[in-house]
């Protein structure tokens, strides 16, 4: 087995999946956003107390870029910024009610689209893939 070649093929597969997801992140008519804005909304839409620092960390961007994203999303009416009760300098980001509905619709649509990618697997193959992905993710998270 040529492990390096196999890893190279896996990486190329990840790139292709990423491109596929990027190309259809959201419909301009439903929620006009850039890819970065969509990713930030995904982080904010998780439903817990999300700060600009969380957006920065999740997206691997600078504090100023995260602040700029939050400002733009707030200006567009997608995000509401609320001061954090424990730290007046920080604020919590939540989706506006209108954006929450649109975001949930888009997330459901995206999940259906992404699920179709895995239709090439039998149930047994998919189960094995899920186990292997969980093992890989766990090793990365350490």
PDB file of C-alpha atoms in Angstrom:
ATOM      1  CA  UNK A   1       0.000   0.000   0.000  1.00  0.00           C
ATOM      2  CA  UNK A   2       1.321   3.407  -0.960  1.00  0.00           C
ATOM      3  CA  UNK A   3       0.101   5.420   2.024  1.00  0.00           C
ATOM      4  CA  UNK A   4       1.416   8.758   0.733  1.00  0.00           C
ATOM      5  CA  UNK A   5      -0.390   8.360  -2.577  1.00  0.00           C
ATOM      6  CA  UNK A   6      -3.598   7.351  -0.783  1.00  0.00           C
ATOM      7  CA  UNK A   7      -3.360  10.364   1.540  1.00  0.00           C
ATOM      8  CA  UNK A   8      -2.813  12.579  -1.492  1.00  0.00           C
ATOM      9  CA  UNK A   9      -5.994  11.178  -3.066  1.00  0.00           C
ATOM     10  CA  UNK A  10      -7.927  11.731   0.183  1.00  0.00           C
ATOM     11  CA  UNK A  11      -6.750  15.350   0.356  1.00  0.00           C
ATOM     12  CA  UNK A  12      -7.807  15.896  -3.258  1.00  0.00           C
ATOM     13  CA  UNK A  13     -11.188  14.378  -2.397  1.00  0.00           C
ATOM     14  CA  UNK A  14     -11.562  16.778   0.540  1.00  0.00           C
ATOM     15  CA  UNK A  15     -10.732  19.688  -1.767  1.00  0.00           C
ATOM     16  CA  UNK A  16     -13.336  18.557  -4.283  1.00  0.00           C
ATOM     17  CA  UNK A  17     -15.978  18.194  -1.553  1.00  0.00           C
ATOM     18  CA  UNK A  18     -15.079  21.646  -0.217  1.00  0.00           C
ATOM     19  CA  UNK A  19     -15.377  23.181  -3.696  1.00  0.00           C
ATOM     20  CA  UNK A  20     -18.731  21.494  -4.164  1.00  0.00           C
ATOM     21  CA  UNK A  21     -19.998  22.860  -0.860  1.00  0.00           C
ATOM     22  CA  UNK A  22     -18.573  26.307  -1.507  1.00  0.00           C
ATOM     23  CA  UNK A  23     -20.198  26.513  -4.898  1.00  0.00           C
ATOM     24  CA  UNK A  24     -23.623  25.999  -3.419  1.00  0.00           C
ATOM     25  CA  UNK A  25     -23.360  27.489   0.064  1.00  0.00           C
ATOM     26  CA  UNK A  26     -26.401  29.650  -0.344  1.00  0.00           C
ATOM     27  CA  UNK A  27     -28.638  30.989  -3.023  1.00  0.00           C
ATOM     28  CA  UNK A  28     -28.214  34.673  -3.756  1.00  0.00           C
ATOM     29  CA  UNK A  29     -31.979  35.110  -3.941  1.00  0.00           C
ATOM     30  CA  UNK A  30     -32.592  33.480  -0.553  1.00  0.00           C
ATOM     31  CA  UNK A  31     -29.780  34.884   1.557  1.00  0.00           C
ATOM     32  CA  UNK A  32     -27.274  37.101  -0.284  1.00  0.00           C
ATOM     33  CA  UNK A  33     -24.005  36.432   1.537  1.00  0.00           C
ATOM     34  CA  UNK A  34     -20.356  35.958   0.793  1.00  0.00           C
ATOM     35  CA  UNK A  35     -18.814  32.626   1.699  1.00  0.00           C
ATOM     36  CA  UNK A  36     -17.156  34.155   4.791  1.00  0.00           C
ATOM     37  CA  UNK A  37     -20.447  35.662   5.926  1.00  0.00           C
ATOM     38  CA  UNK A  38     -22.184  32.308   5.479  1.00  0.00           C
ATOM     39  CA  UNK A  39     -19.488  30.567   7.551  1.00  0.00           C
ATOM     40  CA  UNK A  40     -19.800  33.205  10.278  1.00  0.00           C
ATOM     41  CA  UNK A  41     -23.580  32.731  10.337  1.00  0.00           C
ATOM     42  CA  UNK A  42     -23.056  28.986  10.684  1.00  0.00           C
ATOM     43  CA  UNK A  43     -20.919  29.620  13.771  1.00  0.00           C
ATOM     44  CA  UNK A  44     -23.379  32.155  15.193  1.00  0.00           C
ATOM     45  CA  UNK A  45     -26.385  29.968  14.366  1.00  0.00           C
ATOM     46  CA  UNK A  46     -25.223  27.127  16.599  1.00  0.00           C
ATOM     47  CA  UNK A  47     -27.371  28.615  19.326  1.00  0.00           C
ATOM     48  CA  UNK A  48     -25.016  29.088  22.271  1.00  0.00           C
ATOM     49  CA  UNK A  49     -23.334  32.276  23.495  1.00  0.00           C
ATOM     50  CA  UNK A  50     -21.179  33.162  20.494  1.00  0.00           C
ATOM     51  CA  UNK A  51     -18.725  36.051  20.690  1.00  0.00           C
ATOM     52  CA  UNK A  52     -16.539  37.672  18.053  1.00  0.00           C
ATOM     53  CA  UNK A  53     -13.678  35.690  19.594  1.00  0.00           C
ATOM     54  CA  UNK A  54     -15.577  32.468  18.841  1.00  0.00           C
ATOM     55  CA  UNK A  55     -16.046  33.537  15.218  1.00  0.00           C
ATOM     56  CA  UNK A  56     -12.338  34.417  15.019  1.00  0.00           C
ATOM     57  CA  UNK A  57     -11.303  31.029  16.387  1.00  0.00           C
ATOM     58  CA  UNK A  58     -13.785  28.973  14.346  1.00  0.00           C
ATOM     59  CA  UNK A  59     -12.873  30.632  11.048  1.00  0.00           C
ATOM     60  CA  UNK A  60      -9.164  31.042  11.752  1.00  0.00           C
ATOM     61  CA  UNK A  61      -9.216  34.770  11.040  1.00  0.00           C
ATOM     62  CA  UNK A  62      -7.945  37.891  12.794  1.00  0.00           C
ATOM     63  CA  UNK A  63      -9.937  39.770  15.436  1.00  0.00           C
ATOM     64  CA  UNK A  64     -10.390  42.709  13.082  1.00  0.00           C
ATOM     65  CA  UNK A  65     -11.686  40.441  10.294  1.00  0.00           C
ATOM     66  CA  UNK A  66     -14.137  38.789  12.710  1.00  0.00           C
ATOM     67  CA  UNK A  67     -15.287  42.214  13.924  1.00  0.00           C
ATOM     68  CA  UNK A  68     -15.708  43.383  10.335  1.00  0.00           C
ATOM     69  CA  UNK A  69     -17.783  40.280   9.521  1.00  0.00           C
ATOM     70  CA  UNK A  70     -19.967  40.822  12.595  1.00  0.00           C
ATOM     71  CA  UNK A  71     -20.427  44.506  11.727  1.00  0.00           C
ATOM     72  CA  UNK A  72     -21.451  43.694   8.153  1.00  0.00           C
ATOM     73  CA  UNK A  73     -23.870  40.979   9.275  1.00  0.00           C
ATOM     74  CA  UNK A  74     -25.347  43.370  11.833  1.00  0.00           C
ATOM     75  CA  UNK A  75     -25.707  46.145   9.214  1.00  0.00           C
ATOM     76  CA  UNK A  76     -27.489  43.708   6.878  1.00  0.00           C
ATOM     77  CA  UNK A  77     -29.880  42.804   9.708  1.00  0.00           C
ATOM     78  CA  UNK A  78     -28.730  39.187   9.996  1.00  0.00           C
ATOM     79  CA  UNK A  79     -27.158  39.460  13.440  1.00  0.00           C
ATOM     80  CA  UNK A  80     -28.072  41.176  16.695  1.00  0.00           C
ATOM     81  CA  UNK A  81     -25.226  42.133  19.007  1.00  0.00           C
ATOM     82  CA  UNK A  82     -25.954  42.094  22.753  1.00  0.00           C
ATOM     83  CA  UNK A  83     -23.442  43.139  25.434  1.00  0.00           C
ATOM     84  CA  UNK A  84     -22.191  40.229  27.528  1.00  0.00           C
ATOM     85  CA  UNK A  85     -23.416  40.549  31.113  1.00  0.00           C
ATOM     86  CA  UNK A  86     -20.088  39.366  32.558  1.00  0.00           C
ATOM     87  CA  UNK A  87     -17.865  41.573  30.382  1.00  0.00           C
ATOM     88  CA  UNK A  88     -19.075  44.918  29.032  1.00  0.00           C
ATOM     89  CA  UNK A  89     -16.282  44.936  26.420  1.00  0.00           C
ATOM     90  CA  UNK A  90     -17.545  41.739  24.802  1.00  0.00           C
ATOM     91  CA  UNK A  91     -20.850  41.028  23.101  1.00  0.00           C
ATOM     92  CA  UNK A  92     -22.897  37.986  22.171  1.00  0.00           C
ATOM     93  CA  UNK A  93     -23.929  37.515  18.552  1.00  0.00           C
ATOM     94  CA  UNK A  94     -27.322  35.990  17.748  1.00  0.00           C
ATOM     95  CA  UNK A  95     -29.235  35.610  14.518  1.00  0.00           C
ATOM     96  CA  UNK A  96     -32.133  38.002  13.938  1.00  0.00           C
ATOM     97  CA  UNK A  97     -35.508  36.230  13.848  1.00  0.00           C
ATOM     98  CA  UNK A  98     -35.862  36.728  10.079  1.00  0.00           C
ATOM     99  CA  UNK A  99     -32.340  35.493   9.385  1.00  0.00           C
ATOM    100  CA  UNK A 100     -32.834  32.579  11.770  1.00  0.00           C
ATOM    101  CA  UNK A 101     -35.768  31.345   9.649  1.00  0.00           C
ATOM    102  CA  UNK A 102     -33.858  31.813   6.389  1.00  0.00           C
ATOM    103  CA  UNK A 103     -30.722  30.279   7.879  1.00  0.00           C
ATOM    104  CA  UNK A 104     -32.596  27.190   9.117  1.00  0.00           C
ATOM    105  CA  UNK A 105     -34.166  26.782   5.685  1.00  0.00           C
ATOM    106  CA  UNK A 106     -30.769  27.072   4.000  1.00  0.00           C
ATOM    107  CA  UNK A 107     -29.110  24.731   6.507  1.00  0.00           C
ATOM    108  CA  UNK A 108     -31.801  22.098   5.918  1.00  0.00           C
ATOM    109  CA  UNK A 109     -31.415  22.525   2.158  1.00  0.00           C
ATOM    110  CA  UNK A 110     -27.622  22.296   2.466  1.00  0.00           C
ATOM    111  CA  UNK A 111     -27.827  19.157   4.611  1.00  0.00           C
ATOM    112  CA  UNK A 112     -30.055  17.459   2.038  1.00  0.00           C
ATOM    113  CA  UNK A 113     -27.599  18.430  -0.686  1.00  0.00           C
ATOM    114  CA  UNK A 114     -24.628  17.195   1.334  1.00  0.00           C
ATOM    115  CA  UNK A 115     -26.423  13.966   2.254  1.00  0.00           C
ATOM    116  CA  UNK A 116     -26.793  13.182  -1.455  1.00  0.00           C
ATOM    117  CA  UNK A 117     -22.994  13.087  -1.757  1.00  0.00           C
ATOM    118  CA  UNK A 118     -22.983  10.036   0.497  1.00  0.00           C
ATOM    119  CA  UNK A 119     -25.640   8.161  -1.476  1.00  0.00           C
ATOM    120  CA  UNK A 120     -22.803   6.406  -3.312  1.00  0.00           C
ATOM    121  CA  UNK A 121     -22.197   4.352  -0.143  1.00  0.00           C
ATOM    122  CA  UNK A 122     -24.165   1.337   1.017  1.00  0.00           C
ATOM    123  CA  UNK A 123     -25.414   1.541   4.612  1.00  0.00           C
ATOM    124  CA  UNK A 124     -22.475  -0.598   5.767  1.00  0.00           C
ATOM    125  CA  UNK A 125     -19.950   1.514   3.863  1.00  0.00           C
ATOM    126  CA  UNK A 126     -21.483   4.698   5.228  1.00  0.00           C
ATOM    127  CA  UNK A 127     -21.361   3.342   8.780  1.00  0.00           C
ATOM    128  CA  UNK A 128     -17.676   2.495   8.332  1.00  0.00           C
ATOM    129  CA  UNK A 129     -17.003   5.956   6.877  1.00  0.00           C
ATOM    130  CA  UNK A 130     -18.719   7.624   9.847  1.00  0.00           C
ATOM    131  CA  UNK A 131     -16.622   5.576  12.296  1.00  0.00           C
ATOM    132  CA  UNK A 132     -13.381   6.368  10.468  1.00  0.00           C
ATOM    133  CA  UNK A 133     -14.259  10.064  10.217  1.00  0.00           C
ATOM    134  CA  UNK A 134     -15.043  10.161  13.957  1.00  0.00           C
ATOM    135  CA  UNK A 135     -11.700   8.509  14.728  1.00  0.00           C
ATOM    136  CA  UNK A 136      -9.841  11.010  12.544  1.00  0.00           C
ATOM    137  CA  UNK A 137     -11.730  13.972  14.002  1.00  0.00           C
ATOM    138  CA  UNK A 138     -11.035  12.776  17.546  1.00  0.00           C
ATOM    139  CA  UNK A 139      -7.301  12.484  16.836  1.00  0.00           C
ATOM    140  CA  UNK A 140      -7.232  16.012  15.395  1.00  0.00           C
ATOM    141  CA  UNK A 141      -9.162  17.463  18.345  1.00  0.00           C
ATOM    142  CA  UNK A 142      -6.630  16.291  20.941  1.00  0.00           C
TER     143      UNK A 142
END
